[in-house]
XYZ file of N, CA, C and O in Angstrom:
516
model
N -34.880 1.931 13.177
C -35.041 3.032 12.330
C -34.166 2.925 11.279
O -32.898 2.699 11.518
N -34.694 3.011 9.949
C -33.838 2.914 8.723
C -33.907 3.818 7.761
O -35.137 4.319 7.529
N -33.077 4.559 7.211
C -33.081 5.711 6.341
C -32.915 5.030 4.855
O -32.795 5.807 3.861
N -32.539 3.616 4.869
C -32.187 3.143 3.460
C -33.119 3.550 2.425
O -34.486 3.387 2.663
N -32.639 3.689 1.341
C -33.537 4.028 0.061
C -34.077 5.615 -0.085
O -34.474 5.860 -0.998
N -33.860 6.273 1.099
C -34.171 7.701 0.893
C -33.134 8.415 -0.015
O -32.010 7.830 -0.090
N -33.671 9.516 -0.500
C -32.767 10.274 -1.687
C -32.257 11.452 -1.140
O -33.003 12.482 -0.758
N -30.758 11.564 -1.048
C -30.125 12.763 -0.643
C -29.698 13.510 -1.822
O -29.119 12.937 -2.818
N -29.843 14.920 -1.733
C -28.854 15.824 -2.744
C -27.852 16.500 -2.143
O -28.154 17.249 -1.108
N -26.678 15.956 -2.338
C -25.513 16.626 -1.727
C -24.870 17.579 -2.608
O -24.642 17.492 -3.829
N -24.899 18.815 -2.145
C -24.317 19.823 -2.737
C -23.187 20.441 -2.321
O -22.939 20.953 -1.055
N -21.967 20.114 -2.841
C -20.586 20.279 -2.458
C -19.532 20.689 -3.754
O -19.603 19.612 -4.605
N -18.856 21.526 -3.661
C -18.034 21.747 -5.002
C -16.561 21.313 -4.859
O -15.910 20.946 -5.767
N -16.367 20.788 -3.429
C -15.102 20.116 -3.267
C -15.066 18.682 -3.528
O -15.875 17.859 -2.922
N -14.417 17.922 -4.354
C -14.473 16.504 -4.931
C -14.313 15.592 -3.726
O -14.870 14.701 -3.706
N -13.189 16.028 -2.977
C -12.711 15.021 -1.808
C -13.912 14.920 -0.770
O -14.224 14.017 -0.413
N -14.264 16.125 -0.523
C -15.503 16.391 0.682
C -16.599 15.760 -0.008
O -17.219 14.826 0.753
N -16.930 15.754 -1.264
C -17.967 15.097 -1.745
C -17.874 13.548 -1.721
O -18.865 12.732 -1.410
N -16.723 13.023 -2.019
C -16.592 11.649 -2.240
C -16.699 10.950 -0.681
O -17.307 9.931 -0.543
N -16.148 11.728 0.268
C -16.234 11.326 1.599
C -17.650 11.158 2.224
O -18.191 10.158 2.658
N -18.382 12.320 1.948
C -19.814 12.372 2.301
C -20.630 11.276 1.601
O -21.533 10.765 2.251
N -20.386 11.238 0.294
C -21.243 10.214 -0.461
C -21.046 8.627 0.041
O -21.903 7.912 0.268
N -19.631 8.384 0.375
C -19.286 7.028 0.946
C -20.148 6.959 2.261
O -20.674 5.744 2.374
N -20.063 7.936 3.035
C -20.848 7.692 4.464
C -22.319 7.711 4.148
O -22.989 6.814 4.962
N -22.844 8.349 3.411
C -24.294 8.331 3.148
C -24.710 6.938 2.378
O -25.767 6.375 2.873
N -23.797 6.528 1.534
C -24.354 5.325 0.899
C -24.077 3.967 1.675
O -24.819 2.975 1.762
N -23.119 4.149 2.742
C -23.001 3.147 3.662
C -24.484 2.857 4.577
O -24.645 1.850 5.070
N -25.004 4.145 4.668
C -26.476 4.137 5.532
C -27.625 3.427 4.412
O -28.681 3.651 4.980
N -27.057 3.102 3.172
C -28.100 2.802 2.333
C -29.048 3.844 1.694
O -29.884 3.713 1.132
N -28.387 5.029 1.623
C -29.067 6.189 1.069
C -28.668 6.208 -0.380
O -27.761 6.038 -0.832
N -29.648 6.976 -1.218
C -29.273 7.135 -2.699
C -28.892 8.565 -2.581
O -29.520 9.426 -2.190
N -27.634 8.816 -3.297
C -27.062 10.141 -3.245
C -26.980 10.698 -4.714
O -26.306 10.015 -5.619
N -27.314 11.926 -4.918
C -27.064 12.640 -6.018
C -26.248 13.844 -5.805
O -26.442 14.366 -4.595
N -25.624 14.384 -6.623
C -24.525 15.514 -6.214
C -24.527 16.572 -7.223
O -24.616 16.535 -8.310
N -24.545 17.755 -6.806
C -24.644 18.838 -7.564
C -23.424 19.684 -6.952
O -23.199 19.663 -5.793
N -22.484 20.272 -7.852
C -21.197 20.970 -7.461
C -21.319 22.358 -7.055
O -20.272 23.060 -6.836
N -22.410 23.015 -7.517
C -22.734 24.234 -7.027
C -24.400 24.757 -6.874
O -25.172 23.754 -7.122
N -24.446 25.785 -6.312
C -25.815 26.220 -5.897
C -26.781 26.196 -7.213
O -28.065 25.840 -7.152
N -26.215 26.788 -8.322
C -27.066 26.757 -9.445
C -27.587 25.495 -10.010
O -28.775 25.050 -10.343
N -26.625 24.497 -10.102
C -27.085 23.055 -10.564
C -28.013 22.495 -9.383
O -28.919 21.860 -10.044
N -27.805 22.794 -8.192
C -28.704 22.399 -7.255
C -30.165 22.694 -7.440
O -31.013 21.825 -7.649
N -30.240 24.054 -7.848
C -31.625 24.471 -8.052
C -32.233 23.845 -9.218
O -33.378 23.519 -9.219
N -31.441 23.512 -10.339
C -31.839 23.222 -11.591
C -32.259 21.795 -11.398
O -33.286 21.277 -11.638
N -31.551 21.116 -10.301
C -31.920 19.672 -10.029
C -33.215 19.429 -9.429
O -34.028 18.670 -9.789
N -33.489 20.324 -8.500
C -34.589 20.269 -7.577
C -35.809 20.697 -8.364
O -36.828 20.203 -8.318
N -35.611 21.748 -9.169
C -36.922 22.119 -10.148
C -37.140 21.182 -11.235
O -38.241 20.921 -11.438
N -36.248 20.407 -11.839
C -36.605 19.353 -12.796
C -36.851 18.136 -12.091
O -37.490 17.206 -12.752
N -36.806 17.873 -10.920
C -37.131 16.662 -10.477
C -38.557 16.720 -9.919
O -39.294 17.579 -9.688
N -39.282 15.314 -9.923
C -40.685 15.418 -9.454
C -40.884 15.912 -7.902
O -39.740 15.650 -7.122
N -41.834 16.230 -7.434
C -42.031 16.572 -6.090
C -41.787 15.322 -5.278
O -42.019 14.107 -5.720
N -41.372 15.586 -4.204
C -41.059 14.243 -3.312
C -39.835 13.475 -3.708
O -39.751 12.527 -3.174
N -39.139 13.852 -4.743
C -38.073 13.195 -5.076
C -36.762 13.129 -4.257
O -36.305 12.143 -3.760
N -36.460 14.325 -3.682
C -35.367 14.543 -2.884
C -36.024 14.522 -1.329
O -36.922 15.422 -1.055
N -35.242 13.775 -0.460
C -35.733 13.827 0.913
C -35.217 14.750 1.802
O -35.642 15.159 2.782
N -33.940 15.141 1.429
C -32.998 16.142 2.137
C -32.111 16.587 1.280
O -31.584 15.971 0.331
N -31.602 17.866 1.698
C -30.583 18.429 0.742
C -29.342 18.726 1.694
O -29.663 19.429 2.886
N -28.253 18.297 1.712
C -27.202 18.623 2.589
C -26.170 19.571 1.722
O -25.742 19.515 0.485
N -26.189 20.867 2.118
C -25.849 22.146 1.304
C -24.507 22.550 1.860
O -24.597 23.148 3.109
N -23.574 22.724 1.153
C -22.159 23.376 1.287
C -22.601 24.878 1.213
O -23.607 25.226 0.661
N -21.898 25.640 2.128
C -22.175 27.108 2.090
C -21.201 27.773 1.173
O -21.823 28.585 0.430
N -20.063 27.518 1.293
C -19.184 28.216 0.204
C -18.899 27.561 -0.985
O -18.271 26.454 -0.926
N -19.277 28.088 -2.077
C -19.293 27.384 -3.298
C -19.049 28.555 -4.338
O -19.681 29.626 -4.134
N -18.418 28.351 -5.496
C -18.421 29.351 -6.602
C -19.762 29.423 -7.136
O -20.679 28.511 -6.948
N -19.953 30.352 -8.022
C -21.103 30.472 -8.746
C -22.373 31.155 -7.936
O -22.621 32.214 -7.995
N -22.851 30.239 -7.005
C -23.827 30.640 -6.014
C -23.635 29.881 -4.782
O -23.372 28.582 -4.820
N -23.641 30.518 -3.541
C -23.481 29.888 -2.420
C -24.611 29.244 -1.700
O -25.443 29.268 -2.264
N -24.473 28.443 -0.702
C -25.464 27.573 -0.214
C -26.649 28.615 0.425
O -27.953 27.997 0.283
N -26.342 29.683 0.951
C -27.249 30.525 1.472
C -28.259 31.009 0.530
O -29.579 31.155 0.474
N -27.806 31.728 -0.732
C -28.542 32.011 -1.988
C -29.323 30.854 -2.378
O -30.503 31.209 -2.912
N -28.663 29.778 -2.744
C -29.315 28.549 -3.180
C -30.608 28.199 -2.393
O -31.679 27.903 -2.824
N -30.417 28.306 -0.982
C -31.459 28.004 -0.045
C -32.484 28.877 -0.345
O -33.720 28.712 -0.368
N -32.223 30.142 -0.157
C -33.251 31.143 -0.357
C -33.990 31.041 -1.674
O -35.433 31.159 -1.777
N -33.500 30.748 -2.835
C -34.015 30.498 -3.987
C -35.042 29.064 -4.119
O -35.984 29.311 -4.608
N -34.658 28.156 -3.309
C -35.502 26.815 -3.270
C -36.665 27.321 -2.377
O -37.770 26.795 -2.635
N -36.500 28.153 -1.290
C -37.631 28.374 -0.527
C -38.650 29.191 -1.174
O -39.902 29.294 -0.795
N -38.226 29.721 -2.524
C -39.168 30.692 -3.222
C -39.949 29.955 -4.266
O -40.516 30.326 -5.185
N -39.615 28.653 -4.572
C -40.096 27.857 -5.614
C -41.501 27.607 -5.545
O -42.136 27.707 -4.477
N -42.198 27.668 -6.850
C -43.546 27.741 -6.757
C -44.254 26.523 -6.149
O -45.233 26.628 -5.578
N -43.421 25.433 -6.482
C -44.148 24.053 -5.798
C -43.832 23.961 -4.195
O -42.657 23.926 -3.880
N -44.956 23.936 -3.570
C -44.557 24.107 -2.077
C -43.981 22.805 -1.476
O -43.270 22.816 -0.469
N -44.156 21.704 -2.066
C -43.410 20.569 -1.496
C -42.049 20.707 -1.741
O -41.127 20.565 -0.855
N -41.611 21.057 -2.936
C -40.146 21.412 -3.445
C -39.579 22.357 -2.394
O -38.398 22.478 -2.047
N -40.321 23.485 -2.335
C -39.925 24.863 -1.292
C -39.604 24.385 0.194
O -38.986 25.133 0.753
N -40.253 23.306 0.512
C -39.971 22.935 1.916
C -39.204 21.710 2.217
O -39.109 21.266 3.261
N -38.253 21.032 0.987
C -37.402 20.287 1.294
C -36.496 20.388 2.391
O -36.104 21.719 2.479
N -36.371 19.590 3.376
C -35.312 20.023 4.429
C -33.872 20.226 3.872
O -33.451 19.321 3.200
N -33.213 21.355 4.455
C -32.036 21.681 3.916
C -31.037 21.848 5.025
O -31.222 22.624 5.977
N -29.990 21.088 5.065
C -28.914 21.185 6.186
C -27.667 21.806 5.755
O -27.264 21.223 4.542
N -27.308 22.786 6.412
C -26.049 23.469 6.025
C -24.939 22.493 6.270
O -24.771 21.872 7.334
N -23.840 22.596 5.342
C -22.491 21.713 5.751
C -21.627 22.878 5.669
O -21.364 23.375 4.653
N -20.917 23.040 6.691
C -19.725 24.057 6.701
C -18.459 23.936 7.666
O -18.862 23.229 8.818
N -17.518 24.285 7.287
C -16.244 24.339 8.044
C -16.454 25.181 9.250
O -15.842 25.065 10.254
N -17.372 26.262 9.184
C -17.577 27.322 10.064
C -18.590 26.995 11.123
O -19.692 26.776 10.764
N -18.225 26.298 12.249
C -19.179 25.891 13.152
C -19.635 26.789 14.337
O -19.935 26.520 15.340
N -19.257 27.993 14.032
C -19.743 29.109 15.231
C -21.275 29.269 15.183
O -21.974 29.015 14.311
N -21.728 29.873 16.442
C -23.126 29.891 16.760
C -23.614 30.962 15.599
O -24.718 30.586 14.980
N -22.792 31.941 15.230
C -23.539 32.958 14.253
C -23.669 32.329 12.748
O -24.519 32.700 12.015
N -22.803 31.133 12.620
C -22.755 30.649 11.346
C -24.188 29.600 11.168
O -24.995 29.683 10.204
N -24.576 29.089 12.469
C -25.785 28.347 12.630
C -26.871 29.188 12.668
O -27.878 28.903 11.943
N -26.865 30.446 13.105
C -28.052 31.431 13.212
C -28.419 31.822 11.691
O -29.355 32.238 11.294
N -27.254 32.276 10.996
C -27.205 32.689 9.516
C -27.918 31.485 8.558
O -28.872 31.788 7.805
N -27.510 30.422 8.895
C -28.157 29.245 8.026
C -29.600 29.062 8.289
O -30.276 28.968 7.370
N -30.002 29.108 9.590
C -31.427 29.006 9.987
C -32.353 30.335 9.616
O -33.300 30.255 9.049
N -31.537 31.515 9.395
C -32.137 32.809 8.916
C -32.584 32.741 7.500
O -33.394 33.497 7.182
N -31.927 31.970 6.687
C -32.036 31.958 5.318
C -32.988 30.833 4.856
O -33.514 30.728 3.722
N -33.566 30.168 6.012
C -34.461 28.952 5.724
C -33.888 27.516 5.670
O -34.524 26.531 5.538
N -32.704 27.474 6.098
C -32.189 25.967 6.293
C -32.736 25.499 7.741
O -33.064 26.086 8.597
N -32.872 24.147 7.680
C -33.359 23.532 8.679
C -32.487 22.937 9.944
O -32.706 22.895 11.078
N -31.168 23.117 9.600
C -30.114 22.704 10.515
C -28.717 22.810 9.974
O -28.642 23.635 8.868
N -27.743 22.546 10.683
C -26.283 22.838 10.591
C -25.332 21.922 11.000
O -25.809 21.178 11.999
N -24.517 21.697 10.234
C -23.550 20.318 10.677
C -22.128 20.795 10.271
O -22.157 21.414 8.875
N -21.021 20.457 11.017
C -19.884 21.134 10.630
C -19.082 19.898 10.058
O -19.311 18.844 9.949
N -18.300 20.522 9.120
C -17.296 19.564 8.182
C -15.811 19.516 8.891
O -15.653 20.499 9.574
N -15.256 18.416 8.770
C -15.536 17.273 8.025
C -16.796 16.469 8.761
O -16.888 16.532 9.956
N -17.569 15.976 8.036
C -18.818 15.146 8.528
C -18.299 14.093 9.329
O -17.407 13.346 8.913
N -19.020 13.739 10.294
C -18.772 12.640 11.326
C -19.940 11.848 11.346
O -21.170 12.094 11.123
N -19.846 10.363 11.012
C -21.054 9.652 10.980
C -21.991 9.798 12.011
O -23.208 9.767 11.619
N -21.475 9.883 13.167
C -22.570 10.121 14.427
C -23.420 11.352 14.149
O -24.729 11.244 14.302
N -22.748 12.333 13.915
C -23.570 13.709 13.535
C -24.507 13.512 12.365
O -25.674 13.962 12.460
N -24.048 12.869 11.291
C -24.773 12.701 10.194
C -25.925 11.888 10.390
O -27.294 11.987 9.853
N -25.893 10.755 11.103
C -26.993 9.855 11.660
C -27.952 10.538 12.442
O -29.115 10.385 12.276
N -27.705 11.586 13.314
C -28.457 12.505 13.883
C -29.233 13.306 13.145
O -30.588 13.434 13.338
N -28.731 13.901 12.041
C -29.357 14.653 11.227
C -30.374 13.778 10.336
O -31.655 14.218 10.156
N -29.912 12.548 9.989
C -30.842 11.728 9.227
C -32.199 11.390 10.219
O -33.195 11.368 9.600
N -31.859 10.958 11.265
C -32.976 10.788 12.106
C -33.919 11.897 12.260
O -35.116 11.734 12.326
N -33.226 12.981 12.579
C -34.123 14.191 12.783
C -35.179 14.537 11.512
O -36.175 14.638 11.599
N -34.601 14.588 10.166
C -35.235 15.023 9.124
C -35.703 13.970 8.252
O -36.713 14.274 7.289
N -35.282 12.888 8.366
C -35.961 11.702 7.573
C -36.786 10.643 8.431
O -37.338 9.755 7.902
N -36.764 10.814 9.659
C -37.582 10.062 10.588
C -39.076 10.353 10.418
O -39.749 9.878 10.728
């Protein structure tokens, strides 16, 4: 099973966290694009062709628009393919209620930060397999 060549949209406002995540993802052969807030994320998804992004890794706490709101807006897009892109929350808050909130706004999964390679691989297998 290989995820090489699949395209990920990483939504992360912290430069160091983004750099680490991008390195991990690129080591797996993934193509990674980054948005540093929810507003830019939505713009990138809207302007890309359908099926362009295979998965969105979404930080929760960001300035301008948080990951919950960005997810809700993506789920309401007119294009049904874009509206159903798998979205996985990335958050330092790894409590059950954080996971439940992520799922309740339409996210598909939840992973704790800092990202660990084996957890990331599990997510990739689940949503890109």
